[in-house]
Coordinates of C-alpha atoms in Angstrom, one line a residue:
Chain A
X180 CA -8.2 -26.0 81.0
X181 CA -6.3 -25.3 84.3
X182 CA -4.7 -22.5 83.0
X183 CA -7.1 -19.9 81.7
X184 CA -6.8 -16.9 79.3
X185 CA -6.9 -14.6 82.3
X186 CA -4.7 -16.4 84.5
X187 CA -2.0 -16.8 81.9
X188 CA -2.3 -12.7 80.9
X189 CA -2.1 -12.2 84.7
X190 CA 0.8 -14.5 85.4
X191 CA 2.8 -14.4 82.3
X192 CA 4.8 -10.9 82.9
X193 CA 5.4 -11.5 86.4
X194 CA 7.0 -15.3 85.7
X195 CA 8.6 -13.4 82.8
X196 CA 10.1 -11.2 84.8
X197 CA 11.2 -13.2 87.7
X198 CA 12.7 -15.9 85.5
X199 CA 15.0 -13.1 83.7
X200 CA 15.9 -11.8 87.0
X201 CA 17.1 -15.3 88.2
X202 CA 18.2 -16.3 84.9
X203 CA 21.0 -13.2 85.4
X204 CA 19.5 -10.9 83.3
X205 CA 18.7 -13.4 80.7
X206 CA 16.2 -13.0 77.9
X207 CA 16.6 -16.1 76.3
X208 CA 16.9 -18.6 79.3
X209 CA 14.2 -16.6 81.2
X210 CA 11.9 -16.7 78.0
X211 CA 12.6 -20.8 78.1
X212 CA 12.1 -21.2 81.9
X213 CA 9.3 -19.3 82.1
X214 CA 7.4 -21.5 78.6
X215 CA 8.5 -24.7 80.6
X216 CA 6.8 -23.3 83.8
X217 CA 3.7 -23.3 82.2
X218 CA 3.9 -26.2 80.6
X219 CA 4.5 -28.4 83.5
X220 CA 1.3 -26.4 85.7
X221 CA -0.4 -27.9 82.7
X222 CA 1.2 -31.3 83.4
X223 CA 0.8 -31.6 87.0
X224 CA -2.4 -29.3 87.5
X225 CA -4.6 -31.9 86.7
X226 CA -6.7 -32.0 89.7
X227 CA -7.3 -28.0 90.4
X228 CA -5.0 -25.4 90.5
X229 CA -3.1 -24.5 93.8
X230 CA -4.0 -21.8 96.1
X231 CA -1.6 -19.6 94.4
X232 CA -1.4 -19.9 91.3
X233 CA 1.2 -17.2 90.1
X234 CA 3.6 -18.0 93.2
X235 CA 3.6 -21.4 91.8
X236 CA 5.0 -20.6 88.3
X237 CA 7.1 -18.2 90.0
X238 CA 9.1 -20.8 91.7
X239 CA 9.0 -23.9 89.5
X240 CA 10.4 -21.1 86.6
X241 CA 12.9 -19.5 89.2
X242 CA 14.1 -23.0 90.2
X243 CA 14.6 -24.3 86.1
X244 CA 16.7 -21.4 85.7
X245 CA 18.6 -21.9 88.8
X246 CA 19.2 -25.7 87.4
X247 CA 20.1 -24.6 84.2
X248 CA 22.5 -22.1 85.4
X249 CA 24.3 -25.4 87.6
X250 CA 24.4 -27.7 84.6
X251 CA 25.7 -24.8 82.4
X252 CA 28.4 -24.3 85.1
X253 CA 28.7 -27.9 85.6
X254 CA 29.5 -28.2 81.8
X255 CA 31.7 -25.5 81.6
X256 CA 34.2 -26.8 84.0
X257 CA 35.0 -23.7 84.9
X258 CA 34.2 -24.1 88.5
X259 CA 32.8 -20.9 88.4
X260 CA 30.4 -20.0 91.2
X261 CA 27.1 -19.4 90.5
X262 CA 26.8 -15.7 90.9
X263 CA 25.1 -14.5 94.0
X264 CA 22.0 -13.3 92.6
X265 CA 21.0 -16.7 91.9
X266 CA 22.0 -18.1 94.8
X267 CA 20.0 -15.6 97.1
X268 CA 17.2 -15.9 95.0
X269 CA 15.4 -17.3 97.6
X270 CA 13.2 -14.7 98.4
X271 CA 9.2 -15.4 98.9
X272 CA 7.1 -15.5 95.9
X273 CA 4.8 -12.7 97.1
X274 CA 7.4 -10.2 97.3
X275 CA 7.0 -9.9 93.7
X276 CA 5.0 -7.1 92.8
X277 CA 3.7 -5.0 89.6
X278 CA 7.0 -3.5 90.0
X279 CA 8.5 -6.3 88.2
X280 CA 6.6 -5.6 85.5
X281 CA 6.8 -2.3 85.1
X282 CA 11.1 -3.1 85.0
X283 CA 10.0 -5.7 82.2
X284 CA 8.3 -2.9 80.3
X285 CA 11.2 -0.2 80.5
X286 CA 13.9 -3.2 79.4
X287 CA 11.8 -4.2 76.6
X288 CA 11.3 -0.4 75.2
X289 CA 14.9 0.1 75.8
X290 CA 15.9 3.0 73.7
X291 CA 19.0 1.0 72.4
X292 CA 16.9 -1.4 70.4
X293 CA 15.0 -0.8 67.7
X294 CA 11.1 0.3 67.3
X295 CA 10.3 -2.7 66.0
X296 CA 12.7 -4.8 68.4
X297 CA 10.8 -3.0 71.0
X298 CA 7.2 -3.8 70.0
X299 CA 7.8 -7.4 69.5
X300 CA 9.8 -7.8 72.6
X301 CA 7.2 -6.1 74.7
X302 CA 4.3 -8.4 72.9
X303 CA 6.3 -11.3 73.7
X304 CA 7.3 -10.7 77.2
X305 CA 4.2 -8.7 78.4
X306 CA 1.5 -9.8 76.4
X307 CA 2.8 -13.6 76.7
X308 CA 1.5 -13.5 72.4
X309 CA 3.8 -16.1 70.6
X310 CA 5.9 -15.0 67.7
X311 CA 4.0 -16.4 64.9
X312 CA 1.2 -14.3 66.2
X313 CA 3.4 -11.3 67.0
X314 CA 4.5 -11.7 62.5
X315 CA 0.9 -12.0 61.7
X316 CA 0.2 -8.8 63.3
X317 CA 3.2 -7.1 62.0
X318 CA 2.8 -8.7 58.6
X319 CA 6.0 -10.8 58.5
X320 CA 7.1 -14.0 58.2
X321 CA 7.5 -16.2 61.4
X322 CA 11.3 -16.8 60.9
X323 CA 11.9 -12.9 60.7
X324 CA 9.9 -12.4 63.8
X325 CA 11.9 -14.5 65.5
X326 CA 15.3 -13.4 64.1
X327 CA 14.3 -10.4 65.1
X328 CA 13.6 -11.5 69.0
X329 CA 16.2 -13.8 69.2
X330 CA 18.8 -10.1 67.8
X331 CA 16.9 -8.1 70.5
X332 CA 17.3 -10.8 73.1
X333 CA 21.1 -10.9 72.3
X334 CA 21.5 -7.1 72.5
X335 CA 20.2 -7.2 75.9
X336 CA 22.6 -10.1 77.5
X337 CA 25.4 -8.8 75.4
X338 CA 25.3 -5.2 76.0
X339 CA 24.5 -5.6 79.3
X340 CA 21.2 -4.0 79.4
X341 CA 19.3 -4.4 82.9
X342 CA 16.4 -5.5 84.0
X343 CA 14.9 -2.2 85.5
X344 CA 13.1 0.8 85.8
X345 CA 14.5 4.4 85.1
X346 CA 14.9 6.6 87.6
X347 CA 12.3 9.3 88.3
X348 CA 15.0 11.8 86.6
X349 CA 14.8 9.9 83.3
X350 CA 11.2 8.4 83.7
X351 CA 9.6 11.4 80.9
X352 CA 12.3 10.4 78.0
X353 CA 11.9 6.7 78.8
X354 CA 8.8 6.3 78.8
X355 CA 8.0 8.0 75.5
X356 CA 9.4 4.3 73.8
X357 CA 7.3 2.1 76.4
X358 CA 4.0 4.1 75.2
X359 CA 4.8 4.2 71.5
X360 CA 5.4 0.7 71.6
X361 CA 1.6 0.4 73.4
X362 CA 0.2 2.7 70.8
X363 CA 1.9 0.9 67.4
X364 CA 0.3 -2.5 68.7
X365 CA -3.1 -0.6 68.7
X366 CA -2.6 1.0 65.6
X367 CA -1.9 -2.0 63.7
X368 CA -4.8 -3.4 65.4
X369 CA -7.4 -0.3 64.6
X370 CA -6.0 0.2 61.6
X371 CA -4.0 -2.5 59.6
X372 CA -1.3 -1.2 57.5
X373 CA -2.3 -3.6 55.3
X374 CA -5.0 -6.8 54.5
X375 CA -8.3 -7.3 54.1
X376 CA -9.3 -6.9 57.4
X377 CA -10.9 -3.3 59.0
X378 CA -10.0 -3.7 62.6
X379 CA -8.0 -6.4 63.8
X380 CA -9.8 -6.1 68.0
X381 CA -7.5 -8.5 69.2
X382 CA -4.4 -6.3 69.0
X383 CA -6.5 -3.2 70.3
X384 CA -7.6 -5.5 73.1
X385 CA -4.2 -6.7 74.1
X386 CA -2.7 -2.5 73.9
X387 CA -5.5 -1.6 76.3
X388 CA -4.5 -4.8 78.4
X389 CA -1.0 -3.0 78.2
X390 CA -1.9 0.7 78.8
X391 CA -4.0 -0.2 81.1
X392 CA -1.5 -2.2 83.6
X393 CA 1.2 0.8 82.8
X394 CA -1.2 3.3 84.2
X395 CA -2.2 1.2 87.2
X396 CA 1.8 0.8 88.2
X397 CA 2.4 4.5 87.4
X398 CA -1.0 5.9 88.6
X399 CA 0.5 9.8 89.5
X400 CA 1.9 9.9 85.9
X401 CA -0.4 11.9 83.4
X402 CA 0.5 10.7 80.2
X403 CA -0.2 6.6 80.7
X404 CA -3.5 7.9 81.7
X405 CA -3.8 10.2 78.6
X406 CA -3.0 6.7 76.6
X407 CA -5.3 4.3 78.2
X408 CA -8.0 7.0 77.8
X409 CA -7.1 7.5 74.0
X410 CA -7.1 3.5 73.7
X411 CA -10.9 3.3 75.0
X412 CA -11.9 6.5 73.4
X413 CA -10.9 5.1 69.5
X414 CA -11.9 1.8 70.8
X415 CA -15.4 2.9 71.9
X416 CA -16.4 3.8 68.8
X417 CA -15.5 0.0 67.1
X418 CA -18.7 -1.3 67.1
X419 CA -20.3 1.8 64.6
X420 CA -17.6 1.9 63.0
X421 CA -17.5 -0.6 60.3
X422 CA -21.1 -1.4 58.6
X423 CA -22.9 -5.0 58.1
X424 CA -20.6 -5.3 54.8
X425 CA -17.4 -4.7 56.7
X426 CA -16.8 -0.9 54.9
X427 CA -15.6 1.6 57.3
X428 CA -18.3 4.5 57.9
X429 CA -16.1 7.4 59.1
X430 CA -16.8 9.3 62.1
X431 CA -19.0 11.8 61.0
X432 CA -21.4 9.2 59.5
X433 CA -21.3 7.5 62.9
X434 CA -24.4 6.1 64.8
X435 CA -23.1 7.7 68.0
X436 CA -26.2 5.1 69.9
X437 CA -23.7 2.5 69.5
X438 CA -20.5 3.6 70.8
X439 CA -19.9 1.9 74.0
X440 CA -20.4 4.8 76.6
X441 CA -18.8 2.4 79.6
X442 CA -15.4 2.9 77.6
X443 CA -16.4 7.0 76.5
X444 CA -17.0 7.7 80.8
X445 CA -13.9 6.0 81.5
X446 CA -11.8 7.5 79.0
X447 CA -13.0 11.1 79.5
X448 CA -12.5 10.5 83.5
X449 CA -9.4 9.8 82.8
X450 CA -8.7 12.5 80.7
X451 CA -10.0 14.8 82.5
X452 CA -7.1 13.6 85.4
X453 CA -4.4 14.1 83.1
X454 CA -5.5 17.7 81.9
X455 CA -5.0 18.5 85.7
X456 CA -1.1 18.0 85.4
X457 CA 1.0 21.1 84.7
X458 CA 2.8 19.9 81.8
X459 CA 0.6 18.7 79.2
X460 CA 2.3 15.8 77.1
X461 CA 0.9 15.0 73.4
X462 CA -1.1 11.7 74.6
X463 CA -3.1 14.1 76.6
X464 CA -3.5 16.6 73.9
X465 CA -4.5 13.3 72.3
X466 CA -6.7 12.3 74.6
X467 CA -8.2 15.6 75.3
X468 CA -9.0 15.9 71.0
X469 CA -10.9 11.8 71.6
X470 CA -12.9 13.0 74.5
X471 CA -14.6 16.3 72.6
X472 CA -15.2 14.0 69.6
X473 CA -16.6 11.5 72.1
X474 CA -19.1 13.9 74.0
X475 CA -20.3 15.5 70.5
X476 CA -24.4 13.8 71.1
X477 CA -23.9 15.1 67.0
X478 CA -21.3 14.9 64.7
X479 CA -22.4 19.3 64.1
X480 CA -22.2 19.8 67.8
X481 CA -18.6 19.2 67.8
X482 CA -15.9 21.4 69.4
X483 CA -14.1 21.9 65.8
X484 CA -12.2 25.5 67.0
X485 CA -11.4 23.7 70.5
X486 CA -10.2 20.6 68.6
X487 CA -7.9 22.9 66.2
X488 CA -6.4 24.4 69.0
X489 CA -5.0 21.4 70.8
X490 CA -4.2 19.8 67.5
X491 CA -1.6 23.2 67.2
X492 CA -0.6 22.7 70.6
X493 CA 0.2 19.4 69.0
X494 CA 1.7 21.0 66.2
X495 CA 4.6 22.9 68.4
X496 CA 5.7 19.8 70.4
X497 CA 7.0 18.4 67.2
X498 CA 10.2 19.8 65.2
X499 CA 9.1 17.9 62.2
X500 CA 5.7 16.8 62.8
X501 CA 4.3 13.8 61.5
X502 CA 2.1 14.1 57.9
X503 CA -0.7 12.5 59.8
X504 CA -0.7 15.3 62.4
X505 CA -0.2 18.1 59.8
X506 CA -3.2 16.7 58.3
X507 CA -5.3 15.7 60.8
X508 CA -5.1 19.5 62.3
X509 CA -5.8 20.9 58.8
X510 CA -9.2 18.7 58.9
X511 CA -9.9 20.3 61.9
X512 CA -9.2 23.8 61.1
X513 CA -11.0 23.2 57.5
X514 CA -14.5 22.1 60.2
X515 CA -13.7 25.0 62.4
X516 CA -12.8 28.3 60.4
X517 CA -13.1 26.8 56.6
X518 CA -11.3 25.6 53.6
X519 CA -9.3 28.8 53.2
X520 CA -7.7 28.6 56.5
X521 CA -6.8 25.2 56.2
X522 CA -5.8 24.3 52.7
X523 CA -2.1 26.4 53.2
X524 CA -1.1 24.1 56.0
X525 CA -0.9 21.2 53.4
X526 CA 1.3 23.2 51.1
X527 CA 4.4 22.0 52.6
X528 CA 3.4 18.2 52.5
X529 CA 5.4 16.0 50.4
X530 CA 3.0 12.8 49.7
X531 CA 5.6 10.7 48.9
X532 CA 4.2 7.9 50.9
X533 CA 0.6 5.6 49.8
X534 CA -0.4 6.3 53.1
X535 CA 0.4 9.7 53.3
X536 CA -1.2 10.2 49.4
X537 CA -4.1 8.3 51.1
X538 CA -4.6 11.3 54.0
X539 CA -4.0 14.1 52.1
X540 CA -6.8 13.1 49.0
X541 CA -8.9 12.5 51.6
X542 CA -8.7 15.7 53.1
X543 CA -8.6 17.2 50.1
X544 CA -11.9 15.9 49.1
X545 CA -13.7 16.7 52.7
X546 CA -12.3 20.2 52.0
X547 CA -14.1 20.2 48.4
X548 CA -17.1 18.4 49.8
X549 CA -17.7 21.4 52.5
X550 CA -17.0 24.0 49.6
X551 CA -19.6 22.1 47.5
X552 CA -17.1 21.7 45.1
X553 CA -18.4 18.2 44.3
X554 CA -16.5 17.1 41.0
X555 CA -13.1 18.1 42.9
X556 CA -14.3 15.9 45.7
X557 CA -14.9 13.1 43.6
X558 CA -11.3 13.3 41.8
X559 CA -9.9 13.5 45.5
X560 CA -11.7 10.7 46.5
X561 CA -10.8 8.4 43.2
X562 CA -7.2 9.4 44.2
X563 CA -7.2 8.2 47.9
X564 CA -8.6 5.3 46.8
X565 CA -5.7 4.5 44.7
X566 CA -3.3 4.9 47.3
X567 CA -5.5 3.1 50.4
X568 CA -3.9 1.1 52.1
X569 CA -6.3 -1.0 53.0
X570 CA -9.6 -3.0 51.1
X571 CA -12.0 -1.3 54.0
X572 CA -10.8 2.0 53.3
X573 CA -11.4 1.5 49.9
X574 CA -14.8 0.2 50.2
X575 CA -15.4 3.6 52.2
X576 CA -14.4 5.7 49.9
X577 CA -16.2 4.1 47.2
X578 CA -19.5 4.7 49.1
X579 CA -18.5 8.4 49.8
X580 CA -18.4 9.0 45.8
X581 CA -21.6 7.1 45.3
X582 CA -23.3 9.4 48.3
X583 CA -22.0 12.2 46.8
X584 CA -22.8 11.6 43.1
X585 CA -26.6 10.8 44.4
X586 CA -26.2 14.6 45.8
X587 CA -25.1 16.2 42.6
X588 CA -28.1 14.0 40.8
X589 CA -30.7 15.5 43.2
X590 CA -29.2 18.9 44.7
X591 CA -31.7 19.4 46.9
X592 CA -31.2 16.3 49.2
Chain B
X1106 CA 31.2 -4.6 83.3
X1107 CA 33.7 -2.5 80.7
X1108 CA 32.5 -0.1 78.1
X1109 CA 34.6 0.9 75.3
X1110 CA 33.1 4.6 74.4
X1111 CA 34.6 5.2 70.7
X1112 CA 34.0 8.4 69.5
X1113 CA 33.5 9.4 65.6
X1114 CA 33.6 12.7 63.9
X1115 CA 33.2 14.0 60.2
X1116 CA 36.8 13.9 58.4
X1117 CA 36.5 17.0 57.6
X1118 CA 35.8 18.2 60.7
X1119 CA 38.9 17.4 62.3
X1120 CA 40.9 18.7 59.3
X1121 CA 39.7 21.9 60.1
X1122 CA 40.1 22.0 63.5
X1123 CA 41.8 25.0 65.2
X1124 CA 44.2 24.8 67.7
X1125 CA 41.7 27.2 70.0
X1126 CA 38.9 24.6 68.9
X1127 CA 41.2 21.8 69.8
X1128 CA 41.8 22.6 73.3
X1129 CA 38.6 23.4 73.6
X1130 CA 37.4 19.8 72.7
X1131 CA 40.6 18.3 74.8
X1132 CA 38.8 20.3 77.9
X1133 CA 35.5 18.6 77.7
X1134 CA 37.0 15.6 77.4
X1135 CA 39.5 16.1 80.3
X1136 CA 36.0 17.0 82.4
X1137 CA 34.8 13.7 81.5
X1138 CA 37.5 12.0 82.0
X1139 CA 38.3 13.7 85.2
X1140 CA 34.8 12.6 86.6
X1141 CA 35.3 9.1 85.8
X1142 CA 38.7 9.0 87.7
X1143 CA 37.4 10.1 90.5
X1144 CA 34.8 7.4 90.5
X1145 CA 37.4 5.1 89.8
X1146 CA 36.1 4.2 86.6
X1147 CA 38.3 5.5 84.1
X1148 CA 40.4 2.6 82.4
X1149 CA 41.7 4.0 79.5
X1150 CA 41.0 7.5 77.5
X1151 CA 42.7 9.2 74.6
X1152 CA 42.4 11.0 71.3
X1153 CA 43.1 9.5 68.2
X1154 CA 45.2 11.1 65.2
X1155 CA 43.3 11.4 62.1
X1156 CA 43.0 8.7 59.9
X1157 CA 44.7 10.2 57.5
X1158 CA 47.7 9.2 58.9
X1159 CA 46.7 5.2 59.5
X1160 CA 48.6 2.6 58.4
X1161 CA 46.6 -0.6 57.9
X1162 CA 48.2 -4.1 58.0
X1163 CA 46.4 -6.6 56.1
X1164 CA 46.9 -10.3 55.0
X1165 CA 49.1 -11.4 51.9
X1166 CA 50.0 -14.4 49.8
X1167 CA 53.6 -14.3 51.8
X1168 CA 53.2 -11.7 54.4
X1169 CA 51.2 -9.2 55.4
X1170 CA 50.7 -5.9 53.7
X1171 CA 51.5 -2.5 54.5
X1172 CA 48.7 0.2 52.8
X1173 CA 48.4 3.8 54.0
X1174 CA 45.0 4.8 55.5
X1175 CA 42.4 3.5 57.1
X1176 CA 40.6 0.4 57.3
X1177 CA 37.4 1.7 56.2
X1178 CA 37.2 5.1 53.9
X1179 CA 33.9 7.1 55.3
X1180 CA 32.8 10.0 56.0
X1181 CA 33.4 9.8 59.7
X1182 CA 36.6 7.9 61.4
X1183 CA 37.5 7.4 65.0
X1184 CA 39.1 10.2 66.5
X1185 CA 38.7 8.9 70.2
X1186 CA 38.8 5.7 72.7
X1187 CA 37.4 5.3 76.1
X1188 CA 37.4 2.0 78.3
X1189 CA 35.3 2.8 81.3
X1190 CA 33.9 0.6 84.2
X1191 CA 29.9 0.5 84.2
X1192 CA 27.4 -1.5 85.7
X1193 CA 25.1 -1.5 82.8
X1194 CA 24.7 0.0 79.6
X1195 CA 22.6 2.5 80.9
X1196 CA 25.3 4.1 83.1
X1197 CA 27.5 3.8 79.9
X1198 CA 25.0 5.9 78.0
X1199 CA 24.8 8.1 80.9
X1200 CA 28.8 8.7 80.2
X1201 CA 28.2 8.5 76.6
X1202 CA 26.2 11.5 76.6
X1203 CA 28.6 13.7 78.3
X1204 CA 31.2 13.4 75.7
X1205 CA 31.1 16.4 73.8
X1206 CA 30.5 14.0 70.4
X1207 CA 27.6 13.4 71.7
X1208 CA 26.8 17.3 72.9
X1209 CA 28.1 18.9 69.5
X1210 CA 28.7 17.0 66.6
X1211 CA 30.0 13.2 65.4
X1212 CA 28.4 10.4 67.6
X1213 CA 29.9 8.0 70.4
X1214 CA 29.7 4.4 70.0
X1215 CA 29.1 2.2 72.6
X1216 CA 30.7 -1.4 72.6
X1217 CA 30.8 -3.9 75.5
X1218 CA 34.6 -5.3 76.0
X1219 CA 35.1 -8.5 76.1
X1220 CA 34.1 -11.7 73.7

């Protein structure tokens, strides 16, 4: 092949964005331009690539947009001149820098669209995935997928949304969408909302590809460190994390040998950079919780009354927290100071949602489990299994109830 | 490009309205609107009467028809348009946010002008 995975991650963004930018600020005809790029490198590459690669796309995709632009004008009649962007658009191919990704990033996370209009945007245009792959990871059907980017595209010409970064002024609020967007795509890939299927490492592979290239363009900002670091913390830990059958072992039950301690020193470097700032944003609290359970040599050993702390520093960021959060901190404080600590800050929880029901049994049960209370455990557990939201989980579960009913057989194990 | 800012409130909210309140609000405004004068942005900017006094013309068999109220009963009705100059819908938003619909209570919605 003459183009290779790595050359099209590398150059797909940056002919993205240079096509919109010549294309007037156009999604759709950039998007086009830039498909048709590639596919004529394909066509004529056929004896080696050129010495530069990227520049080459760069141009061929600026120049179909410039040519669509004059037959669209052309057929209009109109005699209208071709604005002056895309007549100066003349300028070198190696004046284009990260920057123009990082103004691809902001447009697509633009806080006018919505979450999931963000997410599929920023697969598309970043991540260069194709929207039959962006539905399968989001679980819907190619045709909504691409109603939805085709809506999101429209917003963006019609609104007259531009192609740009914030200013330093508004960089904090705006970049809260950009990073969510990141950490959904992982999420979804860590830990499917729904399917057969435990981890799904392609979509965690392409976030960290994502996080990875905000932090490098924004390298004096704290919180896309904090989120890359998170990334390769959770996503150290894959490979002990699902056993030979494909069940999920949860973290305590770990073989900490095989979490990938490349990822673990990266990520806790990194966190450790972002605990430096002044202002300590929630993906460094959230990095700063992944790097104690990280550098635990034993799942004992860990810093539970550290970890409950930053979980209520969490806590007081939020209005309304999240029922995840509310019950991840209770875990925490249930390991740290005990059950009776922790069971009153689930009193307020509503478990309307499966995947909230799913969370709270859960904790539930680990709460009985440390109090011994092993038949209240085993209900728990019987109840999060019927509202997991995945066959994995499940699967866990069930071997947490057979573990534990081999410990009420033989109390002394 | 132009921006038409339309600002919504609760009903009930302007039917309660005191005249103290009601300057109050026509200030904000006028500091908003005074801004984008100066940058020579402002095209157009007033409040609306409650819609409990629209008329709405609609079509008929042989003419049109005449119905008091609005075109659509909700909660919340227009009480205020804005056509401003802005280069993108960022700077609009920017704008937006300094209405006080958008500081207090109610919403602003933002349309691009122009089909």
């Amino acid at each position: 092949m003459t183009i290779d995975d790595a050359l099209f991650k590398q150059a797909w963004p940056r002919v993205y964005a240079a096509a919109v930018r010549s294309a007037g600020g156009d999604f759709a005809a950039g998007e086009d331009a830039t498909a048709e790029a590639f596919e004529r490198a394909t066509r004529t590459w056929t004896h080696g690539r050129p010495d530069n690669p990227v520049g080459w796309l760069i141009t061929t995709a600026r120049r179909i947009t410039i040519d669509e632009r004059r037959k669209q004008a052309t057929r209009n009649r109109t005699a209208r001149r071709l604005s002056p962007d895309a007549e100066d658009d003349n300028s070198p191919a190696s004046s284009i820098t990260g920057d123009d990704v990082l103004d691809l990033f902001f447009t697509c996370a633009h806080p006018s669209l919505t979450p999931e209009a963000q997410v599929a945007l920023t697969l598309r245009a970043v991540a260069g995935m194709r929207p039959a792959e962006i539905a399968r990871a989001f679980h819907c059907s190619p045709s909504t997928m691409e109603k939805r980017l085709v809506r999101a595209r429209r917003k963006i010409r019609e609104a007259g949304i531009s192609l740009r970064s914030p200013d330093r002024a508004e960089l904090d609020d705006r970049l809260g969408p950009v990073m969510r967007s990141i950490l959904l795509v992982f999420n979804e890939g860590y830990a499917p909302t729904a399917g057969d299927e435990a981890f799904r490492q392609e979509l965690c592979d392409e976030a960290i590809l994502l996080a990875r290239s905000l932090h490098d363009m924004l390298p004096d900002q704290a919180e896309p460190a904090a989120l890359l670091a998170t990334l390769l913390l959770i996503d150290a830990r894959k490979s002990a994390r699902v056993d030979e059958s494909g069940g999920l072992v949860p973290l305590r039950f770990q073989n900490r040998q095989r979490w990938n301690s490349t990822n673990i020193a990266e990520g806790v470097e990194l966190t450790l950079g972002a605990l430096n700032s002044p202002k300590r944003g929630d993906y460094t609290l959230q990095a700063a919780i992944g790097a104690l359970h990280m550098e635990a040599p034993r799942h004992e050993l860990t810093d539970w009354p550290q970890i409950a702390f930053l979980y209520e520093q969490r806590l007081e960021q939020f209005r309304t927290p999240s029922p995840t959060l509310v019950i991840a901190h209770s875990i925490a404080v249930a390991e740290a100071h005990g059950t009776c600590a922790a069971r009153p800050l689930l009193y307020g929880l509503k478990p309307a949602e499966d995947v909230t029901a799913f969370l709270h049994h859960t904790a539930l049960a680990r709460f009985a489990e440390i109090d011994n209370d092993i038949e209240a455990a085993l209900r728990n557990i019987a109840a999060a299994a019927a509202a997991a939201p995945t066959t994995a989980d499940r699967t866990a579960l069930d071997k947490w109830s057979t573990k534990l009913e081999k410990s009420r057989a033989s109390p002394n194990t | 490009m132009q921006y038409a800012l339309l600002a919504y409130e609760d009903i009930d909210a302007t039917e309660a309205r005191t005249d103290e309140e009601q300057s109050e609000l026509l200030a904000g405004y006028g500091k908003v609107a005074q801004a984008l004068a100066e940058q020579g942005k402002l095209v157009f900017g007033d409040g609306l009467r409650s819609s409990v006094v629209a008329t709405t013309v609609r079509p008929g068999t042989d003419q049109a028809i005449v119905t008091d109220g609005p075109i659509t009963e909700g909660r919340e009705h227009l009480i205020g348009v804005f056509v401003i100059e802005a280069t993108d819908l960022d700077e609009a938003l920017n704008w937006a946010g300094q209405m006080p619909h958008a500081q207090t209570s109610g919403g602003v919605e933002i349309r691009p002008v122009g089909a």
